Short mmCIF file of C-alpha atoms in Angstrom, two decimals:
data_model
loop_
_atom_site.label_atom_id
_atom_site.label_comp_id
_atom_site.label_asym_id
_atom_site.label_seq_id
_atom_site.Cartn_x
_atom_site.Cartn_y
_atom_site.Cartn_z
CA MET C 1 -12.50 -8.74 14.83
CA LYS C 2 -9.24 -6.27 14.20
CA THR C 3 -7.70 -6.27 10.97
CA ILE C 4 -3.82 -5.64 10.82
CA ALA C 5 -1.57 -5.92 7.93
CA HIS C 6 2.38 -7.46 8.71
CA ILE C 7 4.53 -6.56 5.47
CA SER C 8 8.35 -6.89 5.71
CA ASP C 9 11.56 -7.19 3.60
CA LEU C 10 10.64 -4.63 0.66
CA HIS C 11 14.20 -3.82 -0.18
CA PHE C 12 13.74 -1.03 -2.71
CA SER C 13 16.02 -1.31 -5.97
CA THR C 14 15.19 -4.70 -5.82
CA GLU C 15 11.46 -4.85 -5.95
CA ASP C 16 9.09 -6.48 -8.47
CA SER C 17 6.68 -3.69 -9.40
CA THR C 18 4.11 -6.06 -11.04
CA ILE C 19 4.09 -7.64 -7.21
CA ALA C 20 4.07 -4.64 -5.73
CA GLU C 21 1.45 -2.98 -7.42
CA ALA C 22 -0.95 -5.87 -6.52
CA LEU C 23 0.40 -5.53 -2.56
CA VAL C 24 -1.25 -1.88 -3.14
CA LYS C 25 -4.65 -3.38 -4.18
CA ASP C 26 -4.86 -6.31 -1.84
CA LEU C 27 -4.17 -4.46 1.26
CA GLN C 28 -6.47 -1.40 -0.06
CA LYS C 29 -9.11 -4.30 -0.41
CA PHE C 30 -8.69 -5.08 3.38
CA ASN C 31 -8.22 -1.57 4.68
CA PRO C 32 -6.35 -2.34 7.73
CA ALA C 33 -6.50 -0.79 11.21
CA VAL C 34 -2.81 -0.35 10.96
CA VAL C 35 0.02 -1.45 8.25
CA ILE C 36 2.81 -2.96 10.24
CA ASN C 37 6.23 -3.12 8.38
CA SER C 38 8.97 -4.46 9.83
CA GLY C 39 12.37 -3.00 8.22
CA ASP C 40 14.07 -3.46 5.22
CA PHE C 41 13.03 -0.79 3.09
CA THR C 42 16.10 -0.30 0.84
CA GLN C 43 18.35 -2.86 -0.68
CA ARG C 44 21.63 -0.48 0.03
CA ALA C 45 20.04 2.50 2.21
CA ARG C 46 20.95 4.79 -0.74
CA SER C 47 18.71 8.07 -0.78
CA SER C 48 16.66 7.16 -4.08
CA GLN C 49 16.06 3.86 -2.50
CA PHE C 50 14.75 5.46 0.31
CA LYS C 51 12.80 7.96 -1.85
CA ALA C 52 10.98 5.19 -3.55
CA ALA C 53 10.02 2.95 -0.78
CA ALA C 54 8.48 6.84 0.84
CA SER C 55 6.60 7.29 -2.25
CA TYR C 56 5.09 3.63 -2.13
CA LEU C 57 4.13 3.70 1.51
CA LYS C 58 2.14 6.73 0.83
CA ARG C 59 -0.01 4.55 -1.36
CA LEU C 60 -0.60 1.98 1.53
CA PRO C 61 -3.33 1.76 4.03
CA LYS C 62 -2.74 4.65 7.00
CA PRO C 63 -1.68 4.42 9.88
CA GLN C 64 1.42 2.34 9.57
CA ILE C 65 4.40 1.35 11.73
CA ASN C 66 7.72 1.50 10.22
CA VAL C 67 10.79 0.06 12.20
CA PRO C 68 14.36 -0.16 10.65
CA GLY C 69 15.77 -3.11 9.21
CA ASN C 70 20.12 -4.17 9.17
CA HIS C 71 19.71 -3.30 4.96
CA ASP C 72 18.20 0.46 6.05
CA ILE C 73 22.06 0.88 7.35
CA PRO C 74 24.79 2.11 4.91
CA LEU C 75 26.83 -1.25 3.92
CA PHE C 76 29.82 0.95 2.19
CA ASP C 77 29.21 4.31 3.41
CA LEU C 78 31.49 3.43 6.48
CA PHE C 79 31.45 7.18 7.73
CA ARG C 80 27.56 7.16 7.76
CA ARG C 81 27.08 3.74 8.85
CA PHE C 82 29.30 4.71 12.05
CA PHE C 83 28.09 8.01 12.66
CA SER C 84 25.18 8.66 11.26
CA PRO C 85 23.47 5.72 10.29
CA LEU C 86 19.78 6.02 10.30
CA THR C 87 19.70 9.65 9.17
CA ARG C 88 18.47 9.01 5.91
CA PHE C 89 15.72 6.24 7.05
CA ARG C 90 14.58 8.46 9.78
CA LYS C 91 14.31 11.46 7.08
CA PHE C 92 12.15 9.61 4.53
CA ILE C 93 10.60 7.17 6.76
CA SER C 94 9.83 7.99 10.47
CA ASP C 95 11.83 9.32 12.43
CA GLU C 96 9.74 7.89 16.01
CA ARG C 97 12.43 5.96 18.07
CA PHE C 98 9.45 4.16 19.16
CA PRO C 99 6.67 3.98 16.58
CA ARG C 100 3.56 2.76 18.14
CA TYR C 101 -0.10 2.89 17.19
CA MET C 102 -3.08 2.46 19.83
CA ASP C 103 -6.55 2.62 19.54
CA ASP C 104 -9.57 1.41 21.82
CA ASN C 105 -8.25 -2.43 22.18
CA LEU C 106 -4.83 -2.53 20.47
CA ILE C 107 -1.56 -1.66 21.23
CA VAL C 108 1.94 -1.67 18.79
CA LEU C 109 5.12 -0.83 19.60
CA GLY C 110 7.91 -1.17 17.39
CA ILE C 111 11.58 -1.27 18.38
CA ASN C 112 14.80 -0.61 16.19
CA THR C 113 17.29 -3.48 16.31
CA ALA C 114 19.20 -2.61 13.69
CA ARG C 115 22.93 -2.24 14.41
CA SER C 116 25.94 -0.67 12.62
CA LEU C 117 28.46 -3.03 13.89
CA THR C 118 26.92 -5.78 12.70
CA TRP C 119 26.16 -6.68 8.88
CA LYS C 120 23.58 -8.73 9.26
CA SER C 121 22.80 -9.29 13.01
CA GLY C 122 20.72 -7.40 15.41
CA ARG C 123 20.31 -6.36 18.65
CA ILE C 124 18.15 -4.57 21.26
CA SER C 125 19.95 -2.55 23.58
CA LYS C 126 19.90 -2.41 27.60
CA GLU C 127 18.62 1.17 27.18
CA GLN C 128 15.63 0.12 24.99
CA VAL C 129 14.51 -2.75 27.19
CA ASP C 130 14.53 -0.01 29.70
CA GLU C 131 12.62 2.32 27.68
CA MET C 132 10.43 -0.23 25.94
CA GLU C 133 9.32 -1.41 29.58
CA GLN C 134 8.33 1.98 31.03
CA ILE C 135 6.77 2.67 27.64
CA LEU C 136 4.29 -0.71 27.76
CA LEU C 137 4.10 -0.57 31.64
CA ASN C 138 2.92 3.50 31.17
CA LEU C 139 0.07 2.00 28.16
CA PRO C 140 -3.34 0.37 28.98
CA GLN C 141 -2.92 -3.73 30.50
CA SER C 142 -6.14 -4.29 29.20
CA HIS C 143 -5.48 -3.92 25.38
CA PHE C 144 -3.66 -6.26 23.27
CA LYS C 145 -0.15 -5.66 22.86
CA ILE C 146 2.05 -6.35 19.78
CA VAL C 147 5.85 -5.78 19.75
CA VAL C 148 7.45 -5.37 16.45
CA THR C 149 11.12 -5.86 15.45
CA HIS C 150 13.14 -6.56 12.02
CA HIS C 151 15.25 -9.39 13.87
CA PRO C 152 13.21 -12.60 14.78
CA PHE C 153 13.35 -14.08 18.44
CA ILE C 154 12.85 -17.81 17.60
CA PRO C 155 14.23 -19.23 14.09
CA PRO C 156 12.41 -21.08 11.59
CA PRO C 157 10.29 -25.17 12.50
CA GLY C 158 13.31 -27.27 12.27
CA GLU C 159 16.43 -24.61 12.14
CA GLU C 160 16.74 -24.25 15.89
CA ASN C 161 20.74 -25.34 15.64
CA ILE C 162 22.11 -23.99 11.90
CA GLY C 163 23.42 -20.86 12.63
CA VAL C 164 19.78 -18.34 12.46
CA LYS C 165 21.06 -15.03 14.28
CA LEU C 166 18.42 -14.23 16.33
CA VAL C 167 18.00 -10.44 17.70
CA GLY C 168 20.71 -10.11 20.78
CA ARG C 169 19.79 -9.36 24.39
CA ALA C 170 16.03 -11.51 23.24
CA LYS C 171 16.32 -13.07 27.07
CA LYS C 172 16.37 -9.68 28.50
CA ALA C 173 13.55 -8.11 26.02
CA LEU C 174 11.37 -10.97 26.73
CA ALA C 175 11.27 -10.45 30.29
CA VAL C 176 9.69 -6.98 29.77
CA ILE C 177 7.53 -8.61 27.25
CA GLU C 178 6.15 -11.20 29.52
CA ARG C 179 5.67 -8.56 32.54
CA SER C 180 4.06 -6.29 29.92
CA ASN C 181 1.13 -8.70 28.36
CA VAL C 182 2.59 -8.69 24.91
CA ASP C 183 0.52 -11.58 23.36
CA LEU C 184 2.14 -10.85 19.77
CA LEU C 185 5.77 -10.52 18.00
CA LEU C 186 6.37 -9.66 14.95
CA ALA C 187 9.52 -9.78 12.50
CA GLY C 188 11.03 -10.13 9.00
CA HIS C 189 14.67 -10.31 7.82
CA LEU C 190 14.69 -13.81 7.28
CA HIS C 191 12.37 -13.64 4.00
CA GLU C 192 10.60 -16.90 5.39
CA GLY C 193 7.20 -16.92 6.48
CA TYR C 194 6.32 -19.17 9.80
CA THR C 195 4.79 -18.62 13.53
CA GLY C 196 5.58 -20.05 16.48
CA ASP C 197 4.86 -19.84 20.68
CA ILE C 198 7.62 -18.16 22.22
CA ARG C 199 8.10 -21.25 24.69
CA THR C 200 9.09 -23.32 21.90
CA PHE C 201 12.78 -21.65 21.90
CA TYR C 202 12.77 -19.91 25.26
CA PRO C 203 11.20 -23.32 27.59
CA SER C 204 11.31 -20.79 31.00
CA SER C 205 9.21 -18.01 29.74
CA LYS C 206 6.43 -17.75 31.85
CA ARG C 207 3.85 -16.35 29.33
CA SER C 208 2.56 -17.99 26.24
CA ILE C 209 3.40 -15.39 22.91
CA VAL C 210 3.10 -15.93 19.64
CA VAL C 211 5.07 -15.16 17.32
CA ALA C 212 4.36 -14.10 13.55
CA GLN C 213 7.48 -14.07 10.83
CA ALA C 214 6.59 -12.24 7.49
CA GLY C 215 8.01 -13.40 4.43
CA THR C 216 9.43 -10.53 1.44
CA ALA C 217 6.81 -8.56 0.43
CA ILE C 218 7.77 -7.38 -3.00
CA SER C 219 11.15 -7.73 -3.43
CA LYS C 220 12.39 -10.38 -6.14
CA ARG C 221 15.13 -11.75 -3.06
CA VAL C 222 13.07 -14.91 -2.42
CA ARG C 223 14.00 -17.56 -0.41
CA HIS C 224 11.73 -20.73 0.89
CA ASP C 225 8.30 -19.25 -0.21
CA PRO C 226 7.11 -17.29 -3.25
CA ASN C 227 6.28 -13.35 -2.48
CA GLY C 228 3.76 -12.70 0.55
CA TYR C 229 2.78 -10.89 3.77
CA ASN C 230 0.38 -11.59 6.97
CA LEU C 231 -3.28 -10.96 7.62
CA ILE C 232 -3.89 -10.68 11.06
CA ARG C 233 -7.44 -10.45 12.85
CA ILE C 234 -7.60 -10.14 16.33
CA GLY C 235 -10.38 -11.05 18.52
CA GLU C 236 -10.87 -11.74 22.32
CA ASP C 237 -8.36 -14.98 22.97
CA ILE C 238 -7.94 -15.60 19.41
CA ILE C 239 -5.08 -14.34 16.70
CA ASP C 240 -6.10 -15.52 12.92
CA ILE C 241 -3.32 -15.32 11.16
CA GLU C 242 -3.56 -15.48 6.93
CA VAL C 243 -0.47 -15.83 4.83
CA ARG C 244 -1.20 -14.30 1.78
CA ARG C 245 1.16 -15.77 -0.94
CA TRP C 246 2.08 -14.05 -4.44
CA LEU C 247 0.22 -16.28 -7.01
CA ALA C 248 2.30 -15.86 -10.31
CA THR C 249 -0.12 -17.98 -12.50
CA LYS C 250 -2.83 -15.44 -11.96
CA SER C 251 -0.57 -12.43 -10.55
CA VAL C 252 -2.36 -11.88 -7.52
CA PHE C 253 -1.90 -12.56 -3.58
CA SER C 254 -4.03 -15.11 -2.11
CA LYS C 255 -4.31 -16.91 1.18
CA ALA C 256 -1.91 -19.38 0.89
CA GLU C 257 -1.90 -20.40 4.74
CA ARG C 258 -3.90 -20.10 8.04
CA ILE C 259 -2.99 -20.36 11.62
CA VAL C 260 -5.35 -19.88 14.23
CA PHE C 261 -3.87 -19.46 18.05
CA THR C 262 -6.87 -19.71 20.60
CA LYS C 263 -6.09 -18.79 24.47
CA LYS C 264 -6.85 -21.41 26.53
CA ASP C 265 -6.56 -21.79 30.04
CA ASN C 266 -4.17 -18.66 29.51
CA LYS C 267 -2.08 -20.60 26.51
CA TRP C 268 -1.83 -19.55 22.85
CA VAL C 269 -2.97 -22.95 21.00
CA SER C 270 -2.34 -23.49 17.62
CA GLU C 271 -5.28 -25.33 15.93
CA THR C 272 -3.69 -25.73 13.18
CA ALA C 273 -0.63 -27.85 14.87
CA LYS C 274 -3.21 -29.59 16.54
CA THR C 275 -5.18 -31.20 13.61
CA GLY C 276 -2.44 -30.97 11.36
CA VAL C 277 -4.24 -29.49 8.47
CA VAL C 278 -4.63 -26.03 7.00
CA LEU C 279 -7.82 -24.46 8.35
#
């Protein structure tokens, strides 16, 4: 099985240094094939924050896929916000428009959903949808495919109707994602970890696609959950998601939950949901 690490929402300038050090050690222990960061590297997109984030990323395992979040666009510097919103992100973190990773059986594609015109919300443009399709359809179709955004495609369980802002143009993007045989979507933004099948929120979807959200890895801006990240193992017809959360009493990350999806009759079935217990 192939191991990948999914971290998100570092929010440098609000980071907890103790937790940040522990995450470095935890990731090095597992030596993932790729580390995926789904956005919000900084709190206010300042150069000093990006420099701190870039320095930190150098200490994490390589290779890495890094996509920006809404906090990586300046909020109060209006000129930079509207005319060069991602200049600092591209200078310090990544200048790839569609960051990607590929090996003998895995493809990861990152997509920027951060936008200048909105404070929190994000979207995928029509041009990005077209480019995403061209990229994915020209890659090996037999590979396991992952798409990474900052903004989520589905809301947390039980919060479908309380105004959670999902990624804009999700349905158009999902049509391409379905045709391209993508099996896993990764995102952050909400500082809450959860998993699900895309069909629970988009019942017209033709394919079963797993969604895995990551909480905030090292920021003090926690919400419902402690700091955490996803350690994901992918094998033939299996997606094994281990949620590793910060255990303050021992100052370490430890396994808090495990959700295993297996493919049956071309559908991803959650063993955790099926049995009602954590495996």
